[in-house]
XYZ file of C-alpha atoms in Angstrom:
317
model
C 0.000 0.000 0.000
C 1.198 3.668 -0.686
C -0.467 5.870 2.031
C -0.585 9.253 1.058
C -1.268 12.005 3.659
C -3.394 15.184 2.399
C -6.085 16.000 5.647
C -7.012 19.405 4.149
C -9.715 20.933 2.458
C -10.651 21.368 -1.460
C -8.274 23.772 -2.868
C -5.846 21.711 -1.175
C -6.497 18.383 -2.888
C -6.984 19.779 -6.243
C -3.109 21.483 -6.330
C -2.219 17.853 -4.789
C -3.404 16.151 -8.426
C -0.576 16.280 -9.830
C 1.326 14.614 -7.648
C -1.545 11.984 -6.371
C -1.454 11.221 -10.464
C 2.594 10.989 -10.388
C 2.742 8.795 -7.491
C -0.196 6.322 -9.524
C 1.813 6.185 -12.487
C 5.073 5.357 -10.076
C 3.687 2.247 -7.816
C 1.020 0.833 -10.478
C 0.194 -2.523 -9.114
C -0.207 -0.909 -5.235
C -3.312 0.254 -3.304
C -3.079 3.741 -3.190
C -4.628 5.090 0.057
C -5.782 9.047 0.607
C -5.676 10.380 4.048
C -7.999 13.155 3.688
C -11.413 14.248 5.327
C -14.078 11.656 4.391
C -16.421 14.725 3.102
C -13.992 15.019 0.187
C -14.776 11.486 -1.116
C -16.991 13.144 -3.843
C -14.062 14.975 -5.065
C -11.593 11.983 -4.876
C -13.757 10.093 -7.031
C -13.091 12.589 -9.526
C -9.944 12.755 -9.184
C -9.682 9.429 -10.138
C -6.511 7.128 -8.945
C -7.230 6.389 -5.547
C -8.119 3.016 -4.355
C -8.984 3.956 -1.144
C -10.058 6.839 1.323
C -8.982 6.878 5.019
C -11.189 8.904 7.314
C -8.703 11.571 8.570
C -9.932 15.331 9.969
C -6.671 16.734 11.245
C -3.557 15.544 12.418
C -4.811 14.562 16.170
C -5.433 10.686 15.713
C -3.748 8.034 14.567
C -4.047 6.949 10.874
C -6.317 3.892 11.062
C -4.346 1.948 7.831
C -4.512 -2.053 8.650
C -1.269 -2.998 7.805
C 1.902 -1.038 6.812
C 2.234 0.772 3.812
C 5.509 0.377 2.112
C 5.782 3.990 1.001
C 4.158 6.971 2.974
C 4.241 9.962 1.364
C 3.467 13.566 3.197
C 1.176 15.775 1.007
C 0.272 17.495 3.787
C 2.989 19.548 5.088
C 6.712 20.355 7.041
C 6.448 18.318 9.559
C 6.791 17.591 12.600
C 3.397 16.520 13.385
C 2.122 15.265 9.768
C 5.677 13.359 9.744
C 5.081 11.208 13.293
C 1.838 10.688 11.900
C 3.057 9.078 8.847
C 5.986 7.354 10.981
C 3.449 5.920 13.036
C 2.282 3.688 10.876
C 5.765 2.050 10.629
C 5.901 2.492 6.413
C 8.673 0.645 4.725
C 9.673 4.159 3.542
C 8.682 7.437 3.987
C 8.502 10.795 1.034
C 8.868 14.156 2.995
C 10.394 17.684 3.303
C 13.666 17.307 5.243
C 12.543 18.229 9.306
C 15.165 17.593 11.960
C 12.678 17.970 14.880
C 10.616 14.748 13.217
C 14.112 13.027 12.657
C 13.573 13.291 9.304
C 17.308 14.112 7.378
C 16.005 12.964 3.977
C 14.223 14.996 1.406
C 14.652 18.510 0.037
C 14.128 21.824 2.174
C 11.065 23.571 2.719
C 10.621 26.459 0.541
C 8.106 29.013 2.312
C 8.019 31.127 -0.995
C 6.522 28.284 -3.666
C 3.400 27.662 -5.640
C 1.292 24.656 -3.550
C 1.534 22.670 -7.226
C 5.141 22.785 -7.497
C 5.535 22.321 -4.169
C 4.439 18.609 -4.215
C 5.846 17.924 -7.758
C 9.427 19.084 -6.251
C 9.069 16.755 -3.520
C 8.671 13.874 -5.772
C 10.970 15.139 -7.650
C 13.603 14.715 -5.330
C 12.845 10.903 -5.412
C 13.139 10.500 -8.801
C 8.938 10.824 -9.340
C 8.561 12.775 -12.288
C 5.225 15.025 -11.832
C 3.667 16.669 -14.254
C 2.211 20.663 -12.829
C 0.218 20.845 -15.891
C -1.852 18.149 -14.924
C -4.748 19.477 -12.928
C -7.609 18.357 -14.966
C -10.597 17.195 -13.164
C -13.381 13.937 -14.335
C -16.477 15.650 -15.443
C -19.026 14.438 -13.094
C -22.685 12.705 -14.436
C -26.093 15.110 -14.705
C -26.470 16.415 -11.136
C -30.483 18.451 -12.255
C -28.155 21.649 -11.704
C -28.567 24.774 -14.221
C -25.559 24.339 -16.766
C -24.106 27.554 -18.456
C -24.988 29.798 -15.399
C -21.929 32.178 -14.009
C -21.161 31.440 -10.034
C -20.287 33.864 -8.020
C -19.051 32.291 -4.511
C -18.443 35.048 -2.088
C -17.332 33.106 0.926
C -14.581 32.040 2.334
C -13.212 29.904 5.401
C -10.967 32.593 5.657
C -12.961 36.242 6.108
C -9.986 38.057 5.299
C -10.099 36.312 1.860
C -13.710 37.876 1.347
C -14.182 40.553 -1.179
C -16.734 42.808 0.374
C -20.516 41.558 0.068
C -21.616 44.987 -1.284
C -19.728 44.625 -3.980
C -20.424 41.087 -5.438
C -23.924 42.507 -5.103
C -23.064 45.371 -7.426
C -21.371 42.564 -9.890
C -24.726 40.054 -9.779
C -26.522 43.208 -10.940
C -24.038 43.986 -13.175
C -23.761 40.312 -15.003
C -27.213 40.016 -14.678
C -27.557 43.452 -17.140
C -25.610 41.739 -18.822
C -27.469 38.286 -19.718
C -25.719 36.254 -17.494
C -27.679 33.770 -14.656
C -26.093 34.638 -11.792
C -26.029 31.621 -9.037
C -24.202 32.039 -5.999
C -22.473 29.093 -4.143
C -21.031 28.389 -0.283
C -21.002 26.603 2.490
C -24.233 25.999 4.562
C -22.526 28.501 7.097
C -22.289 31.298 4.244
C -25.907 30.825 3.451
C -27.006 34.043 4.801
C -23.810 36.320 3.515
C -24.929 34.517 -0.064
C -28.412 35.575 1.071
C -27.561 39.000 1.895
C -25.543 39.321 -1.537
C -28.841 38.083 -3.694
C -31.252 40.476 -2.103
C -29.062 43.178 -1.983
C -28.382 42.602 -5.696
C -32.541 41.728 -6.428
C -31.803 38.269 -7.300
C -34.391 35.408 -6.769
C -34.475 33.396 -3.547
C -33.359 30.237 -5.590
C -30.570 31.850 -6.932
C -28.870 31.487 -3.788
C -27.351 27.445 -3.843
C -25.090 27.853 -0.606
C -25.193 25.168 1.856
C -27.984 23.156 -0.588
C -25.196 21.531 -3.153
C -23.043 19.003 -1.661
C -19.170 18.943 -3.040
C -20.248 16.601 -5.990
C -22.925 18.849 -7.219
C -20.483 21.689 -6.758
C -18.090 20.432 -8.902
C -20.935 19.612 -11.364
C -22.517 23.060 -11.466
C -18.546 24.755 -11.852
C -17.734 21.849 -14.848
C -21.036 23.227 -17.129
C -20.565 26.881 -15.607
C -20.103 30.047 -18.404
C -17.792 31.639 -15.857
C -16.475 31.704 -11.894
C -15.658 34.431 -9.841
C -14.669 33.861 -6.724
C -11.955 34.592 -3.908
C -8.938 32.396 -3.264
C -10.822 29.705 -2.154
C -11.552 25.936 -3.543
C -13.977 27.088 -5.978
C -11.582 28.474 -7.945
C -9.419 25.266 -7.893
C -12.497 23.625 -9.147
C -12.544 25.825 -12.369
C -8.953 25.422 -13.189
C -9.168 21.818 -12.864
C -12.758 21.856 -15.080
C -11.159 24.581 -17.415
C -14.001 27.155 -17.026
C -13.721 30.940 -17.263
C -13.143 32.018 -14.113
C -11.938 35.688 -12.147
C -10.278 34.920 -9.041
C -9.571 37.807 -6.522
C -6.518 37.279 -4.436
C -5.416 39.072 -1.044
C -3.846 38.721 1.149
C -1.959 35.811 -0.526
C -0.340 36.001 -3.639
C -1.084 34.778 -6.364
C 1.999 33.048 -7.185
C 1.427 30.561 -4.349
C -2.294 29.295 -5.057
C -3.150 30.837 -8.177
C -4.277 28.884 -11.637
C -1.261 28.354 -13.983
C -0.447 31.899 -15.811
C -0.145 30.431 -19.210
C -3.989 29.622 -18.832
C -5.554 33.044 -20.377
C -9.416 31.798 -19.732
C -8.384 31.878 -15.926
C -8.118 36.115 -14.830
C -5.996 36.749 -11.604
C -6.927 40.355 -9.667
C -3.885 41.221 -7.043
C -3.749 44.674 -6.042
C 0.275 43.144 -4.966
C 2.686 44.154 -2.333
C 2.226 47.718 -1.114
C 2.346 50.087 2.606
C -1.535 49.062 3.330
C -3.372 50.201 6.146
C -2.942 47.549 8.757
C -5.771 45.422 9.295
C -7.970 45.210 12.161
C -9.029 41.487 12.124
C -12.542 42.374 11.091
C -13.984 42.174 7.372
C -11.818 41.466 4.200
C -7.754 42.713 4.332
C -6.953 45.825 2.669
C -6.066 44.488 -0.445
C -9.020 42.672 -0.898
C -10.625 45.957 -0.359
C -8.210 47.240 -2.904
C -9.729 45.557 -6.090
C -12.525 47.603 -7.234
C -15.852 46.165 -9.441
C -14.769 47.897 -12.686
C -11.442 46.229 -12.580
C -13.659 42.869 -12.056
C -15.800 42.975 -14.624
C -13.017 44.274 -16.896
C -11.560 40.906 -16.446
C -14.788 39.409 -16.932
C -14.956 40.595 -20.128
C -11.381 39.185 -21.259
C -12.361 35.787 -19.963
C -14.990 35.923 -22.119
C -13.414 37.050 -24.842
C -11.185 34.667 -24.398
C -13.516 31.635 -24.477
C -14.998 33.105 -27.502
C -12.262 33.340 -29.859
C -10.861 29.854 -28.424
C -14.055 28.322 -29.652
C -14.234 29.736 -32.580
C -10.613 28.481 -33.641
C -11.949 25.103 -32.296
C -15.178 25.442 -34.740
């Protein structure tokens, strides 16, 4: 068995495909076993790879494996914790970043400044696994009775200083709306009332507003047939990149270059109002430069993901 350690959320397993896919291709005749929170099963399935999936919500219980994998491989993080974790199931060898304090002298260094894909494809790397960073493509799930061609907005996030401000996803519902587009709006079934707020404020119908009714399959479903995405850093995003839909992603106060799509993929628009002397932030609503990006400047980039997809399907005609 190869037992591969990834407890996180959905952004987090899609930038992980890559190397999930690398270390398939590496130990073809062996179980491959995801540690990851069972609520993600819908999502693994599409993936597509993975033999099995092993119950695991954080890093404070032992990995329930049977028997001892020959290779464990740490998806998950630096260590120390994730790497005792991993050791504890006594694997025949263990993948991971190089930690003293786990007694872990193998593997290459941590690199704080890295993109989450390459991240993973370096590690394997450095055991001779070739990985592939291009190679985020999702499995189109089957007919879910969701709307296809509608444009998602998803203002929520785990994170609230990730949030663009509510007012102004309001203003861009109204604006799409003007502008043909059916404007749905996704969450979690704890941002059902902020995707509430944003539909009323922006005179949208009650059943526009899909937060906390779509489980992660349907989610992935309704972003594979979507016209477009816009969204914060968050894993709806991930879900367009791997699904290859237009999407606008608004980043702060991360960069980009760590959990952004790839930048040689034009139907995918980054907003990043960057490095600069912001007002420091007081804990409460989104971070300055989330504040920063302003609704022109969205649906500016709107428009070139659209033109985008436009031209792109016209060369395919």
């Amino acid at each position: 068995m190869i037992l591969v350690l990834r407890a996180l959320g959905v952004g987090d397993l899609v930038t992980a495909v890559p190397a999930l896919r690398a270390l398939r291709a590496a130990y073809p005749g062996r179980e491959l076993a995801l540690a990851a929170p069972a609520w993600l099963a819908p999502l693994v399935d599409l993936v597509g790879g993975v033999d099995r999936l092993v119950d695991t919500a954080g890093l404070d219980r032992p990995l329930r494996v049977g028997s001892a994998p020959q290779v464990a491989v740490n998806l998950h993080g630096r260590g120390p914790q994730s790497h005792r974790l991993l050791a504890a199931t006594r694997p025949g060898r263990l993948l991971a970043f190089a930690n003293l304090e786990a007694g872990c002298t193998d593997g290459p260094r941590w690199v704080a400044d890295e993109h989450e894909v390459d991240r993973w494809c370096r590690l394997l790397s450095w055991y001779d696994i070739p990985a592939d960073r291009t190679d985020l493509g999702l499995r189109r799930p089957g007919s879910t009775g969701l709307p296809t061609g509608a444009t998602v907005l998803h203002p929520g996030s785990k994170i609230p200083a990730k949030r663009w401000p509510a007012e102004r996803f309001a203003a861009l519902a109204r604006a799409l709306t003007d502008r043909g587009h059916r404007v749905l709006l996704t969450g979690s079934a704890d941002e059902r009332t902020l995707a509430a707020r944003v539909a009323d404020a922006a005179g949208l119908p009650s059943d526009s507003v899909l937060a906390g009714r779509t489980d992660l399959g349907a989610l992935a479903a309704l972003v594979a047939h979507a016209r477009l995405v816009v969204s914060g850093d968050t894993g709806v995003a991930h879900l367009a990149t791997g699904y290859g839909t237009a999407s606008v992603v608004l980043f702060g106060p991360v960069p980009p270059t760590h959990w952004g799509p790839p930048p040689d993929r034009p139907r995918h628009r980054v907003l990043w109002a960057g490095e600069g002397d912001w007002p420091r932030w007081d804990g409460v609503g989104s971070h300055p430069t989330m504040a920063a990006l302003r609704l022109d400047e969205v649906l500016a980039a709107v428009s070139e993901v659209e033109r985008v997809v436009r031209v792109s399907g016209a060369v395919a005609a």
